Amino acid sequence: MAEIKILTKNIDVPDQDRIDVYMCGGGYEAARKVLNEYMPEAVIEEVKKSGLRGRGGAGFPAGMKWSFVPKESKLPKYLCCNADEGEPGTFKDRLLMEKDPHLLVEGIIITCFAIGIHTAFIYIRGEYVKEAEILQRAVDEAYQKGFLGNVIFGKNFNLDVIVHRGAGAYICGEETGLIESLEGKRGEPRLKPPFPAIVGAFQGPTVVNNVETLCNIPHIMEKGGEWYGAIGPERNTGTRLFAVSGHVNRPGIFELTLDVTARELIYDYAGGISGGRKLKAVVPGGSSSPCLRADEIDVQMSFDALMKVGSMAGSGAVIVMDETVCIPKIALRSLEFYAHESCGQCTPCREGVPWMMKIARRIVNGEGEKGDVDLMLEICENILGRTLCPLGDAAAMPTKGYLTKFREEFEEHIRMKKCKVQSA
């Protein structure tokens, strides 16, 4: 386990968001090298060799995702950079867009060359006003240098990049919901299959990768897939940006290999629990990931290790809660968010999540009834795996985690008609 600076090595360089400064540090040399020395298939193989897994939540191998796109297509192919970052507790893509936007643009260039894409969109959440402006300036600078547009780096390769602002909807972080919104429609997920790699934006083959994933690409192509694949544990290679918030002394973003444990992340890097209080629970991968109890934190923060213990790495957002937190209130707040953000297309999510929210609110308000916990667990089971997109699961999984791991606290609320711990 180690702190290795790859994505964040230049974020403290003054004016790193400007193209001339970025180029002084070797920026765009990886893209120039790829376009002049590599065949597109070789780039995909290099990314496969690196073992890079998508950093948006699902952790699907990036190179494999690219290889699903057909080489020949009657319709244009597209890249959609998912810069929506709507998962509560997540703020690591924002850092990259603010401090090193040209790294993202360079990653987009290489990715598009590898797949044969000539139009790329950066879909950024509407609330990221400052970040959208920085990205647009970076794109404009890249056009001015001839790194975007026609005949890039003297090669017969054309690419246009468009910064597209969303209207602020969590559901648009789901790749097909993002595509629907990009097309000017209501952000509602599509039924899959067909998957975006075959039928995506404007019916053309489409790859959707998030900001952190694409920012890794220039480094992989500069130093090689084997170099990247040797960092961190097997099947969980490279580094990850962990956004740590909550009751810690040093909240922030830490770039670490994925064999770091939750305990090391909280106590060695984030400075331990603030106020000298005890740890109660940790959300390891954004609000949709089931929590870990204080006695479960000796687990690696890798995709596979967290899955084995019944949680998930998700978006890399680590929310730390101390002993003053009321878990039923946390569950209620989470359910309020997901009930509000549900697009309403499918019944289990549209009806089930608000139903759980009402029961949780009843419990928190001292009006809970015997059997409420079992009822909520039953609703969770009737949502999981039965919705068009993962939003229903994103509400049900953490709720089930809170109910099973802190059941006594919910039961105490129902029995005592009040909360014994201090409000969060």
Coordinates of N, CA and C in Angstrom, one line a residue, residues 32 87 98 254 310 339 363:
R32 N 0.4 12.8 -28.8 CA 1.2 12.9 -30.0 C 1.9 11.5 -30.3
E87 N -23.2 11.5 -7.3 CA -23.2 10.6 -6.2 C -22.9 11.4 -4.9
E98 N -11.0 21.0 -12.3 CA -10.5 22.3 -11.9 C -9.0 22.5 -12.0
F254 N -7.4 11.8 -1.4 CA -6.2 11.1 -1.2 C -6.0 10.1 -2.4
G310 N -19.7 -7.5 1.1 CA -21.1 -7.1 0.9 C -21.3 -5.6 0.7
A339 N -35.6 9.0 -3.3 CA -37.0 9.2 -3.7 C -37.2 10.4 -4.5
I363 N -40.3 6.2 11.8 CA -39.5 5.7 12.9 C -38.7 6.9 13.6

